[in-house]
Amino acid sequence: MDSSYQPGIPHPHPHSSPNSSLSSANGRSALFNANGLGSDTSSQPPHPSPVISSAGTVDSRAPPPTVPAACLGCRSKHLKCDGLNPCSRCRSSDSECVYIASRRGYKGPRRNTAHNPNKRHASDSPPSVAGDNCPMLLGAQVATPAASAMAAFHPAMVIPGTPGSAFAATPGLNTLQLYRNSFLDGASGAMVEANPQPRPQQTMPERCIDSFYYNFYPGHPSVLPKDHLLKMAKDTNLEHLLAAMRWAGSLYFDSGPSRATFFEEAMRLIYAPETPKDGFLVQAMVIVLIGLDGSCQQEKARDILSDAEQIAIELHLYSHTFATTHGNSNPRLEESWRRTWWDLFVVDGMVAGVHRQTNFLLFDLVADAGLPCEEHEYAAGNIPRPMSMEEFDDLIFSGEEREPSSFAYRVASIRNLGRMMRLPNTGFPNEENVDRIESLLSNWRMHLPKSKQHSLNKDCQLDEMMFQAHMINHACSIILHQPLSQLDSSPAREVTACAPHRAVSSGDVFNIHTKHIITAACGISKMVTYNVPITGHTHFFTCVLTLSSIVHLSKWALYFLQDEDDLRQQIRLNIGALNKLSHVWKAASRASGQVKGVAQEIYHARKAQQTNASFWVGFTQEEIIGSMSADEGIMSEINLLGGIEPPNPI
């Protein structure tokens, strides 16, 4: 995989046999220490709200809430602390009340405690009312009652500095299209009544878990839905998984020093010797490596990816028997294990495709795990019989009238990337090999059912799994055809945020390969137009946007183009999307800066060319004025998009 491992760190070789042993506990601890993890413990713990009676007064008879940490004064005297700021004891003794976050991590409420009236329920969320127009199409005029209800329902949940719309409390269904728009009950899938009563203020860990399910989970939905995961956590040690989820959720809003604390806790627990090597550990590692990759910690991410692959192989997570053997006769848990394997498979392919530093190790493994079901089926617990990959491939010939899930098409799309990476001469493939892979890409597109031809489901809500499937297909087309295209890539040689520059020489005319990459680049830009928060997509969309931008910038560097105005719009869309992603992902901030820098260089080069009268030979005065005005317009917009502060460091 990656040859740049840090010296002195024991590391399991990814090609070890399934029976080989894992890294020793010392090796896992060494990786944790070598990662330079922070130990910021200056964050003040959140304080629970008092129990409020129906009359609106504080009920002193109610059981005291669980306190995640005690102040230093109470801790030194071994006295019980009520968690207030200042606490009652310090207030009565007129002492300074200071909190330091515990390194042990907050374990949640004790078991078998009295009923907590502050506990949130899925039925506390408002229902969604669908509008007549499709809310996901750019420019759609939609004013749904659900949107108004969200704004007025719980103003305390608005997080300052959070990009896009602030997230509400977690409902039962935790997929992007269901979680954000439908608010259904996780057990039955039925609409629930809105609760107009405000909820108590959440603790930071709770906010981070909600943020994880709202922002991160839709792009990588392998863990159990929230209600079921928290229920299982009462009887099973899932602290390493919850710690990873808290850190990933903290990336989407200003979580202060808690972010470093969550990261330290996640890494410590993931590499703790006593942490079970099971599917939950693989889930935690995948979450952390995705967050690290988006935060420009690509080497650390590759190290954890290699470890996660090793564990998954030793567990035989890729086998169809793993889900039933370790699913405890729970259909949701069995589905979660299938999703865990295939999401790891997809992430391995994405890392290999966008960074070109790894070789997609898992592609060569013969896996027969069942393909995941649709998101709404998983959330509601109505899990159908899983389709095998063989059944998926033979669907056209078998005549079986069964539509594969969006997740299955996502897996099939990344599998085409693996086939492309196994071409005998990937540096400069010959025409025959390129045609063979292009047949796979075209067949994937042509045989999509009508409901999967776009990234929207039948309710006109975003289908994130199909979004990624189309995204991967477009990226494959660019990676495949770019070496044989005749679009000079040298103008965009400085755009290296995701992968090294790929030199392509120019030609006298555009060939068919050039047309392929331009079409794919425009297709990627079109994906920005879905009227949903950009940060809700997988962070790998950053690098796919960068691929598209390299094509657009290379084309813009040419002389006058007939479709120049359309090209400018594509560049605007890409820069705008990268700008939004920059609020969360450092990788997007770096890519955005490079793309804008190259755009400015091209602009100044064009201005210099335009001073030469021979440049405008054959053009009308109207075309000259229009082109110069359009160039000025796009550069003014690009300059306005500058000045974005990079995300907070890990």
Short mmCIF file of C-alpha atoms in Angstrom, two decimals, residues 365-622:
data_model
loop_
_atom_site.label_atom_id
_atom_site.label_comp_id
_atom_site.label_asym_id
_atom_site.label_seq_id
_atom_site.Cartn_x
_atom_site.Cartn_y
_atom_site.Cartn_z
CA LEU A 365 -10.20 -10.39 -2.55
CA VAL A 366 -12.95 -12.83 -3.54
CA ALA A 367 -15.83 -11.50 -1.43
CA ASP A 368 -19.28 -13.06 -1.27
CA ALA A 369 -20.86 -10.86 1.39
CA GLY A 370 -24.43 -9.91 0.52
CA LEU A 371 -25.00 -6.49 -1.01
CA PRO A 372 -26.64 -3.89 1.26
CA CYS A 373 -30.32 -2.96 0.95
CA GLU A 374 -31.92 0.45 0.45
CA GLU A 375 -31.48 3.09 3.14
CA HIS A 376 -35.14 3.30 4.11
CA GLU A 377 -35.29 -0.49 4.48
CA TYR A 378 -32.27 -0.47 6.76
CA ALA A 379 -33.64 2.36 8.89
CA ALA A 380 -37.08 0.79 9.25
CA GLY A 381 -35.69 -2.69 9.90
CA ASN A 382 -37.48 -4.22 6.89
CA ILE A 383 -34.38 -5.99 5.59
CA PRO A 384 -35.01 -8.08 2.43
CA ARG A 385 -32.97 -11.11 1.44
CA PRO A 386 -29.55 -9.72 0.47
CA MET A 387 -28.62 -9.88 -3.19
CA SER A 388 -25.26 -11.44 -4.00
CA MET A 389 -22.76 -9.86 -6.38
CA GLU A 390 -23.25 -12.79 -8.74
CA GLU A 391 -27.00 -12.17 -8.81
CA PHE A 392 -26.31 -8.48 -9.46
CA ASP A 393 -24.08 -9.28 -12.45
CA ASP A 394 -26.53 -11.78 -13.92
CA LEU A 395 -29.65 -9.66 -13.40
CA ILE A 396 -30.00 -8.78 -17.08
CA PHE A 397 -29.81 -12.41 -18.18
CA SER A 398 -31.72 -14.07 -15.33
CA GLY A 399 -34.88 -12.08 -15.98
CA GLU A 400 -35.42 -11.59 -12.24
CA GLU A 401 -37.54 -8.51 -11.66
CA ARG A 402 -35.70 -7.20 -8.65
CA GLU A 403 -34.14 -3.77 -8.50
CA PRO A 404 -30.74 -3.62 -6.80
CA SER A 405 -30.24 -1.04 -4.08
CA SER A 406 -28.42 2.25 -4.55
CA PHE A 407 -25.68 0.93 -2.28
CA ALA A 408 -25.25 -2.02 -4.67
CA TYR A 409 -24.81 0.33 -7.64
CA ARG A 410 -22.26 2.27 -5.58
CA VAL A 411 -20.30 -0.96 -5.04
CA ALA A 412 -20.54 -1.83 -8.75
CA SER A 413 -19.27 1.64 -9.66
CA ILE A 414 -16.18 1.40 -7.46
CA ARG A 415 -15.57 -2.12 -8.78
CA ASN A 416 -15.18 -0.64 -12.27
CA LEU A 417 -12.50 1.63 -10.83
CA GLY A 418 -10.68 -1.45 -9.55
CA ARG A 419 -10.84 -3.07 -12.97
CA MET A 420 -9.40 0.07 -14.50
CA MET A 421 -6.56 0.12 -11.96
CA ARG A 422 -5.67 -3.45 -12.92
CA LEU A 423 -4.97 -2.55 -16.55
CA PRO A 424 -1.55 -3.89 -17.55
CA ASN A 425 -0.16 -0.45 -18.39
CA THR A 426 -1.88 2.09 -16.19
CA GLY A 427 0.64 4.83 -17.01
CA PHE A 428 -0.45 5.08 -20.65
CA PRO A 429 -3.09 2.45 -21.48
CA ASN A 430 -3.58 1.35 -25.06
CA GLU A 431 -6.79 1.96 -26.97
CA GLU A 432 -8.02 -1.63 -26.66
CA ASN A 433 -7.83 -1.64 -22.86
CA VAL A 434 -9.43 1.79 -22.65
CA ASP A 435 -12.30 0.64 -24.86
CA ARG A 436 -12.84 -2.38 -22.65
CA ILE A 437 -13.11 -0.30 -19.48
CA GLU A 438 -15.24 2.32 -21.23
CA SER A 439 -17.67 -0.48 -22.12
CA LEU A 440 -17.98 -1.25 -18.40
CA LEU A 441 -18.58 2.42 -17.54
CA SER A 442 -21.12 2.86 -20.33
CA ASN A 443 -22.92 -0.38 -19.46
CA TRP A 444 -23.17 0.74 -15.85
CA ARG A 445 -24.87 3.96 -16.97
CA MET A 446 -27.11 2.47 -19.67
CA HIS A 447 -28.55 -0.32 -17.53
CA LEU A 448 -29.51 1.83 -14.58
CA PRO A 449 -33.22 1.58 -13.82
CA LYS A 450 -35.18 4.77 -14.28
CA SER A 451 -35.27 5.40 -10.53
CA LYS A 452 -31.44 5.34 -10.38
CA GLN A 453 -30.58 7.45 -13.40
CA HIS A 454 -30.30 10.53 -11.24
CA SER A 455 -29.25 11.13 -7.64
CA LEU A 456 -32.81 11.67 -6.48
CA ASN A 457 -35.22 9.06 -5.18
CA LYS A 458 -38.91 8.74 -6.04
CA ASP A 459 -39.76 11.39 -3.42
CA CYS A 460 -37.36 13.82 -5.10
CA GLN A 461 -34.96 13.67 -2.18
CA LEU A 462 -31.23 13.16 -2.46
CA ASP A 463 -30.06 9.57 -2.73
CA GLU A 464 -26.50 9.87 -1.42
CA MET A 465 -25.54 6.33 -2.41
CA MET A 466 -26.50 6.97 -6.04
CA PHE A 467 -24.83 10.39 -5.81
CA GLN A 468 -21.56 8.66 -4.96
CA ALA A 469 -22.13 5.98 -7.58
CA HIS A 470 -22.50 8.60 -10.34
CA MET A 471 -19.59 10.59 -8.88
CA ILE A 472 -17.31 7.55 -9.05
CA ASN A 473 -18.40 6.78 -12.62
CA HIS A 474 -17.55 10.32 -13.78
CA ALA A 475 -14.20 10.24 -11.97
CA CYS A 476 -13.34 6.90 -13.60
CA SER A 477 -14.03 8.37 -17.03
CA ILE A 478 -11.63 11.27 -16.42
CA ILE A 479 -8.88 9.06 -14.96
CA LEU A 480 -9.26 6.56 -17.82
CA HIS A 481 -9.35 8.93 -20.79
CA GLN A 482 -7.17 11.81 -19.64
CA PRO A 483 -3.80 10.23 -20.62
CA LEU A 484 -5.03 9.74 -24.21
CA SER A 485 -6.84 13.05 -24.48
CA GLN A 486 -5.40 16.06 -26.30
CA LEU A 487 -6.30 18.65 -23.71
CA ASP A 488 -3.06 20.17 -22.43
CA SER A 489 -3.06 19.80 -18.63
CA SER A 490 -0.01 21.99 -17.99
CA PRO A 491 -2.05 25.12 -17.13
CA ALA A 492 -3.47 23.24 -14.11
CA ARG A 493 -0.16 21.64 -13.07
CA GLU A 494 -0.26 23.45 -9.70
CA VAL A 495 -3.51 21.74 -8.67
CA THR A 496 -2.01 18.87 -6.68
CA ALA A 497 -4.11 18.93 -3.49
CA CYS A 498 -5.48 15.42 -4.10
CA ALA A 499 -3.05 13.75 -6.50
CA PRO A 500 0.17 14.53 -8.40
CA HIS A 501 -0.05 16.40 -11.69
CA ARG A 502 -0.70 14.18 -14.69
CA ALA A 503 1.01 15.59 -17.77
CA VAL A 504 -1.04 15.48 -20.96
CA SER A 505 0.20 16.95 -24.26
CA SER A 506 -2.01 19.07 -26.44
CA GLY A 507 -3.24 18.12 -29.90
CA ASP A 508 -4.44 19.91 -32.98
CA VAL A 509 -8.04 18.77 -32.57
CA PHE A 510 -10.11 17.27 -29.78
CA ASN A 511 -10.25 13.49 -30.02
CA ILE A 512 -12.88 11.16 -28.56
CA HIS A 513 -10.95 10.84 -25.29
CA THR A 514 -10.99 14.60 -24.84
CA LYS A 515 -14.74 14.59 -25.34
CA HIS A 516 -15.10 11.89 -22.67
CA ILE A 517 -13.23 13.86 -20.01
CA ILE A 518 -15.02 17.12 -20.81
CA THR A 519 -18.41 15.39 -20.60
CA ALA A 520 -17.48 13.77 -17.29
CA ALA A 521 -16.15 17.05 -15.88
CA CYS A 522 -19.41 18.80 -16.75
CA GLY A 523 -21.36 15.92 -15.20
CA ILE A 524 -19.48 16.40 -11.93
CA SER A 525 -20.17 20.13 -11.95
CA LYS A 526 -23.86 19.42 -12.52
CA MET A 527 -23.90 17.37 -9.32
CA VAL A 528 -23.25 20.59 -7.39
CA THR A 529 -26.66 21.88 -8.44
CA TYR A 530 -28.61 19.54 -6.17
CA ASN A 531 -30.15 21.87 -3.63
CA VAL A 532 -28.72 20.15 -0.55
CA PRO A 533 -25.90 21.08 1.86
CA ILE A 534 -22.64 20.33 0.04
CA THR A 535 -21.00 19.29 3.31
CA GLY A 536 -23.51 16.44 3.59
CA HIS A 537 -21.71 14.55 0.81
CA THR A 538 -18.73 12.32 1.40
CA HIS A 539 -15.54 14.36 1.66
CA PHE A 540 -14.18 12.43 -1.35
CA PHE A 541 -16.38 14.71 -3.44
CA THR A 542 -13.63 17.30 -2.85
CA CYS A 543 -11.12 15.38 -4.95
CA VAL A 544 -13.66 14.55 -7.64
CA LEU A 545 -14.46 18.27 -7.91
CA THR A 546 -10.74 18.92 -8.20
CA LEU A 547 -10.49 16.41 -11.08
CA SER A 548 -13.32 18.21 -12.82
CA SER A 549 -11.72 21.61 -12.19
CA ILE A 550 -8.42 20.52 -13.77
CA VAL A 551 -10.30 19.67 -16.98
CA HIS A 552 -12.25 22.94 -16.95
CA LEU A 553 -9.16 25.07 -16.29
CA SER A 554 -7.16 23.30 -19.01
CA LYS A 555 -9.94 24.02 -21.47
CA TRP A 556 -10.33 27.65 -20.33
CA ALA A 557 -6.62 28.24 -20.99
CA LEU A 558 -7.25 27.68 -24.70
CA TYR A 559 -8.06 30.48 -27.12
CA PHE A 560 -11.61 31.68 -27.71
CA LEU A 561 -14.18 28.91 -27.27
CA GLN A 562 -17.72 28.78 -28.60
CA ASP A 563 -19.06 27.47 -25.28
CA GLU A 564 -16.90 29.74 -23.14
CA ASP A 565 -19.79 31.10 -21.10
CA ASP A 566 -20.93 27.58 -20.19
CA LEU A 567 -17.36 26.75 -19.20
CA ARG A 568 -17.20 29.73 -16.89
CA GLN A 569 -20.39 28.56 -15.19
CA GLN A 570 -18.82 25.15 -14.58
CA ILE A 571 -15.77 26.77 -12.99
CA ARG A 572 -18.01 28.94 -10.81
CA LEU A 573 -19.93 25.90 -9.60
CA ASN A 574 -16.79 23.95 -8.73
CA ILE A 575 -15.12 26.81 -6.89
CA GLY A 576 -18.32 27.57 -5.00
CA ALA A 577 -18.66 23.94 -3.92
CA LEU A 578 -15.02 23.70 -2.83
CA ASN A 579 -15.50 26.93 -0.92
CA LYS A 580 -18.41 25.41 1.01
CA LEU A 581 -16.52 22.21 1.70
CA SER A 582 -13.62 24.30 2.97
CA HIS A 583 -15.62 25.12 6.09
CA VAL A 584 -15.29 21.49 7.18
CA TRP A 585 -12.44 19.85 5.30
CA LYS A 586 -8.89 21.16 5.19
CA ALA A 587 -8.33 19.18 1.99
CA ALA A 588 -11.08 21.21 0.30
CA SER A 589 -9.50 24.43 1.56
CA ARG A 590 -6.20 23.46 -0.03
CA ALA A 591 -7.84 22.38 -3.29
CA SER A 592 -9.95 25.53 -3.43
CA GLY A 593 -6.89 27.73 -3.01
CA GLN A 594 -5.02 25.92 -5.78
CA VAL A 595 -7.95 26.00 -8.20
CA LYS A 596 -8.51 29.70 -7.58
CA GLY A 597 -4.78 30.38 -7.97
CA VAL A 598 -4.66 28.62 -11.34
CA ALA A 599 -7.82 30.42 -12.47
CA GLN A 600 -6.17 33.74 -11.68
CA GLU A 601 -3.04 32.79 -13.62
CA ILE A 602 -5.12 31.80 -16.64
CA TYR A 603 -7.08 35.02 -16.38
CA HIS A 604 -3.94 37.19 -16.40
CA ALA A 605 -2.50 35.17 -19.30
CA ARG A 606 -5.70 35.73 -21.26
CA LYS A 607 -5.59 39.45 -20.49
CA ALA A 608 -2.06 39.62 -21.84
CA GLN A 609 -3.10 37.80 -25.01
CA GLN A 610 -6.05 40.13 -25.50
CA THR A 611 -3.75 43.15 -25.78
CA ASN A 612 -2.48 41.68 -29.05
CA ALA A 613 -4.73 42.79 -31.90
CA SER A 614 -4.04 39.62 -33.88
CA PHE A 615 -5.75 37.62 -31.09
CA TRP A 616 -9.14 39.06 -32.10
CA VAL A 617 -8.86 38.54 -35.85
CA GLY A 618 -12.12 37.08 -37.12
CA PHE A 619 -14.21 38.10 -34.10
CA THR A 620 -16.95 40.72 -34.08
CA GLN A 621 -16.87 43.67 -31.73
CA GLU A 622 -19.78 42.16 -29.80
#
